[in-house]
Each structure stands twice: as C-alpha cells, then as structure tokens.
Amino acid sequence: MPEAAETIRSLYEALARRDGEAAAACYAPDATFRDAAFRLSGADVGDMWRMLTERGKDLRIDYRLVGDDAAEWTADYTFQGHPVHNVIHSTFEFDDAGRIKRQVDTFDFPTWARQALGWKGRLLGRFTLLQAAVQKGSAASLSRWQRRRADRQSA
C-alpha cells in the first residue's frame, strides 16, 4: 500500500510545518479520529488539525512509519503554559483513494495529564473522570474555534 505510506508521511510532514490545511487534505470526507482527547468525524477531523496547528506556535513533530498502516510519533508543544512531550501510536485505515478513513491514536494519558495539566494532572491523571473532562473540554474548544473561523470567513 505505497499510497497509504505516502498519505501518512504527508500528514506528519504537514503537521511538522504546522499546515492544518494540508493535514486536513489527507482525510476522507467521512473520516473518523479517536484519541484520549477527541472523538471526531467528518469535517471536524480536519478542523481539529487546523485548530491545533494554528494554536501550536511551538509545535514540533517527529515521526516514523511502522508498517503500512501505523506510525509512532512525538508531539512537543506548550499546553496551558506547560511543556508537553507526548509519545503517540497511530493506526490508520484508508479509503480507495488513499485518504485516511479512520485514525486511532493512543498515548499514555496519565503521563500527558501530568505534563499538560500540572498538579491537577498529577493528582487526577489516572482517573477516567479527568479523561472525560478533557474530552468535553476539547470538544467545546473545537466548537468555539469553528464558530470563530466561520465568523472570520463570513466577514
């Protein structure tokens, strides 16, 4: 599946350049994305990357392919004033055109929480209640970003 590997490379190279549009273009229109912070489908997947690359002024990405349908990557960035080094494993499914149809990212949520959320993450990071709160907050953040983006585009 050479086009799948090329799509994965295109995704991570776009993220490394903080190019959310190019990252979004790697996905099928009906794509799904899941990780500890987001549960997304359709246009929301591309918008997540647009938002994160726009906000992630210090975002640094490193990756390596693991077979035809997986990658291991690191994301280094600042979240709410806290430096984060997140080690992520991604698995992919592709449509007939070689675009990402499904992506599932896994990472050590308690480790991420300790880094990203400071004392709250250190105290609560191993509890599913915190992960649910992060998912709710991420969904709300994306929704606010989408509304502001729509307002900017219509102005």
mmCIF file with all atom_site columns, N, CA and C in Angstrom, residues 4 7-8 11 23 25-32 45 91-95 98-103:
data_model
loop_
_atom_site.group_PDB
_atom_site.id
_atom_site.type_symbol
_atom_site.label_atom_id
_atom_site.label_alt_id
_atom_site.label_comp_id
_atom_site.label_asym_id
_atom_site.label_entity_id
_atom_site.label_seq_id
_atom_site.pdbx_PDB_ins_code
_atom_site.Cartn_x
_atom_site.Cartn_y
_atom_site.Cartn_z
_atom_site.occupancy
_atom_site.B_iso_or_equiv
_atom_site.pdbx_formal_charge
_atom_site.auth_seq_id
_atom_site.auth_comp_id
_atom_site.auth_asym_id
_atom_site.auth_atom_id
_atom_site.pdbx_PDB_model_num
ATOM 1  N N  . ALA A 1 4   ? -0.772  4.584  0.929  1.00 0.00 ? 4   ALA A N  1
ATOM 2  C CA . ALA A 1 4   ? -1.085  4.751  2.346  1.00 0.00 ? 4   ALA A CA 1
ATOM 3  C C  . ALA A 1 4   ? 0.125   5.315  3.091  1.00 0.00 ? 4   ALA A C  1
ATOM 4  N N  . THR A 1 7   ? 0.463   8.890  2.272  1.00 0.00 ? 7   THR A N  1
ATOM 5  C CA . THR A 1 7   ? -0.525  9.704  2.976  1.00 0.00 ? 7   THR A CA 1
ATOM 6  C C  . THR A 1 7   ? -0.097  9.951  4.419  1.00 0.00 ? 7   THR A C  1
ATOM 7  N N  . ILE A 1 8   ? 0.404   8.907  5.076  1.00 0.00 ? 8   ILE A N  1
ATOM 8  C CA . ILE A 1 8   ? 0.880   9.070  6.456  1.00 0.00 ? 8   ILE A CA 1
ATOM 9  C C  . ILE A 1 8   ? 2.031   10.070 6.494  1.00 0.00 ? 8   ILE A C  1
ATOM 10 N N  . LEU A 1 11  ? 0.695   13.556 6.052  1.00 0.00 ? 11  LEU A N  1
ATOM 11 C CA . LEU A 1 11  ? 0.051   14.052 7.267  1.00 0.00 ? 11  LEU A CA 1
ATOM 12 C C  . LEU A 1 11  ? 1.081   14.605 8.253  1.00 0.00 ? 11  LEU A C  1
ATOM 13 N N  . ALA A 1 23  ? -2.770  19.000 6.298  1.00 0.00 ? 23  ALA A N  1
ATOM 14 C CA . ALA A 1 23  ? -3.096  17.844 7.141  1.00 0.00 ? 23  ALA A CA 1
ATOM 15 C C  . ALA A 1 23  ? -4.541  17.418 6.905  1.00 0.00 ? 23  ALA A C  1
ATOM 16 N N  . ALA A 1 25  ? -6.330  17.761 4.311  1.00 0.00 ? 25  ALA A N  1
ATOM 17 C CA . ALA A 1 25  ? -6.489  17.187 2.972  1.00 0.00 ? 25  ALA A CA 1
ATOM 18 C C  . ALA A 1 25  ? -6.131  15.701 2.919  1.00 0.00 ? 25  ALA A C  1
ATOM 19 N N  . CYS A 1 26  ? -5.495  15.177 3.943  1.00 0.00 ? 26  CYS A N  1
ATOM 20 C CA . CYS A 1 26  ? -5.123  13.764 3.984  1.00 0.00 ? 26  CYS A CA 1
ATOM 21 C C  . CYS A 1 26  ? -6.301  12.862 4.350  1.00 0.00 ? 26  CYS A C  1
ATOM 22 N N  . TYR A 1 27  ? -7.423  13.451 4.751  1.00 0.00 ? 27  TYR A N  1
ATOM 23 C CA . TYR A 1 27  ? -8.556  12.683 5.265  1.00 0.00 ? 27  TYR A CA 1
ATOM 24 C C  . TYR A 1 27  ? -9.700  12.599 4.268  1.00 0.00 ? 27  TYR A C  1
ATOM 25 N N  . ALA A 1 28  ? -10.385 11.465 4.273  1.00 0.00 ? 28  ALA A N  1
ATOM 26 C CA . ALA A 1 28  ? -11.622 11.297 3.515  1.00 0.00 ? 28  ALA A CA 1
ATOM 27 C C  . ALA A 1 28  ? -12.710 12.162 4.157  1.00 0.00 ? 28  ALA A C  1
ATOM 28 N N  . PRO A 1 29  ? -13.705 12.581 3.381  1.00 0.00 ? 29  PRO A N  1
ATOM 29 C CA . PRO A 1 29  ? -14.770 13.424 3.937  1.00 0.00 ? 29  PRO A CA 1
ATOM 30 C C  . PRO A 1 29  ? -15.512 12.787 5.115  1.00 0.00 ? 29  PRO A C  1
ATOM 31 N N  . ASP A 1 30  ? -15.599 11.459 5.148  1.00 0.00 ? 30  ASP A N  1
ATOM 32 C CA . ASP A 1 30  ? -16.316 10.772 6.221  1.00 0.00 ? 30  ASP A CA 1
ATOM 33 C C  . ASP A 1 30  ? -15.361 10.130 7.238  1.00 0.00 ? 30  ASP A C  1
ATOM 34 N N  . ALA A 1 31  ? -14.159 10.659 7.348  1.00 0.00 ? 31  ALA A N  1
ATOM 35 C CA . ALA A 1 31  ? -13.139 10.100 8.238  1.00 0.00 ? 31  ALA A CA 1
ATOM 36 C C  . ALA A 1 31  ? -13.574 10.177 9.702  1.00 0.00 ? 31  ALA A C  1
ATOM 37 N N  . THR A 1 32  ? -12.980 9.299  10.502 1.00 0.00 ? 32  THR A N  1
ATOM 38 C CA . THR A 1 32  ? -13.144 9.365  11.950 1.00 0.00 ? 32  THR A CA 1
ATOM 39 C C  . THR A 1 32  ? -11.765 9.434  12.592 1.00 0.00 ? 32  THR A C  1
ATOM 40 N N  . VAL A 1 45  ? -12.582 16.402 11.866 1.00 0.00 ? 45  VAL A N  1
ATOM 41 C CA . VAL A 1 45  ? -11.223 15.847 11.919 1.00 0.00 ? 45  VAL A CA 1
ATOM 42 C C  . VAL A 1 45  ? -10.230 16.861 11.348 1.00 0.00 ? 45  VAL A C  1
ATOM 43 N N  . THR A 1 91  ? -2.822  4.265  14.386 1.00 0.00 ? 91  THR A N  1
ATOM 44 C CA . THR A 1 91  ? -3.186  3.259  13.401 1.00 0.00 ? 91  THR A CA 1
ATOM 45 C C  . THR A 1 91  ? -4.182  3.890  12.439 1.00 0.00 ? 91  THR A C  1
ATOM 46 N N  . PHE A 1 92  ? -4.136  3.440  11.184 1.00 0.00 ? 92  PHE A N  1
ATOM 47 C CA . PHE A 1 92  ? -4.923  4.058  10.124 1.00 0.00 ? 92  PHE A CA 1
ATOM 48 C C  . PHE A 1 92  ? -5.663  3.014  9.308  1.00 0.00 ? 92  PHE A C  1
ATOM 49 N N  . GLU A 1 93  ? -6.797  3.441  8.759  1.00 0.00 ? 93  GLU A N  1
ATOM 50 C CA . GLU A 1 93  ? -7.482  2.741  7.685  1.00 0.00 ? 93  GLU A CA 1
ATOM 51 C C  . GLU A 1 93  ? -7.669  3.761  6.581  1.00 0.00 ? 93  GLU A C  1
ATOM 52 N N  . PHE A 1 94  ? -7.666  3.296  5.322  1.00 0.00 ? 94  PHE A N  1
ATOM 53 C CA . PHE A 1 94  ? -7.683  4.199  4.176  1.00 0.00 ? 94  PHE A CA 1
ATOM 54 C C  . PHE A 1 94  ? -8.855  3.890  3.254  1.00 0.00 ? 94  PHE A C  1
ATOM 55 N N  . ASP A 1 95  ? -9.312  4.922  2.543  1.00 0.00 ? 95  ASP A N  1
ATOM 56 C CA . ASP A 1 95  ? -10.338 4.696  1.527  1.00 0.00 ? 95  ASP A CA 1
ATOM 57 C C  . ASP A 1 95  ? -9.659  4.296  0.217  1.00 0.00 ? 95  ASP A C  1
ATOM 58 N N  . GLY A 1 98  ? -6.814  6.376  -1.115 1.00 0.00 ? 98  GLY A N  1
ATOM 59 C CA . GLY A 1 98  ? -5.598  6.507  -0.316 1.00 0.00 ? 98  GLY A CA 1
ATOM 60 C C  . GLY A 1 98  ? -5.696  7.542  0.789  1.00 0.00 ? 98  GLY A C  1
ATOM 61 N N  . ARG A 1 99  ? -6.884  8.105  1.012  1.00 0.00 ? 99  ARG A N  1
ATOM 62 C CA . ARG A 1 99  ? -7.070  9.079  2.096  1.00 0.00 ? 99  ARG A CA 1
ATOM 63 C C  . ARG A 1 99  ? -7.398  8.348  3.395  1.00 0.00 ? 99  ARG A C  1
ATOM 64 N N  . ILE A 1 100 ? -7.085  8.994  4.507  1.00 0.00 ? 100 ILE A N  1
ATOM 65 C CA . ILE A 1 100 ? -7.334  8.395  5.817  1.00 0.00 ? 100 ILE A CA 1
ATOM 66 C C  . ILE A 1 100 ? -8.839  8.353  6.070  1.00 0.00 ? 100 ILE A C  1
ATOM 67 N N  . LYS A 1 101 ? -9.327  7.157  6.341  1.00 0.00 ? 101 LYS A N  1
ATOM 68 C CA . LYS A 1 101 ? -10.742 6.967  6.652  1.00 0.00 ? 101 LYS A CA 1
ATOM 69 C C  . LYS A 1 101 ? -10.945 6.837  8.159  1.00 0.00 ? 101 LYS A C  1
ATOM 70 N N  . ARG A 1 102 ? -9.957  6.255  8.824  1.00 0.00 ? 102 ARG A N  1
ATOM 71 C CA . ARG A 1 102 ? -10.051 6.074  10.278 1.00 0.00 ? 102 ARG A CA 1
ATOM 72 C C  . ARG A 1 102 ? -8.660  6.181  10.869 1.00 0.00 ? 102 ARG A C  1
ATOM 73 N N  . GLN A 1 103 ? -8.566  6.962  11.944 1.00 0.00 ? 103 GLN A N  1
ATOM 74 C CA . GLN A 1 103 ? -7.299  7.078  12.671 1.00 0.00 ? 103 GLN A CA 1
ATOM 75 C C  . GLN A 1 103 ? -7.591  6.931  14.152 1.00 0.00 ? 103 GLN A C  1
#
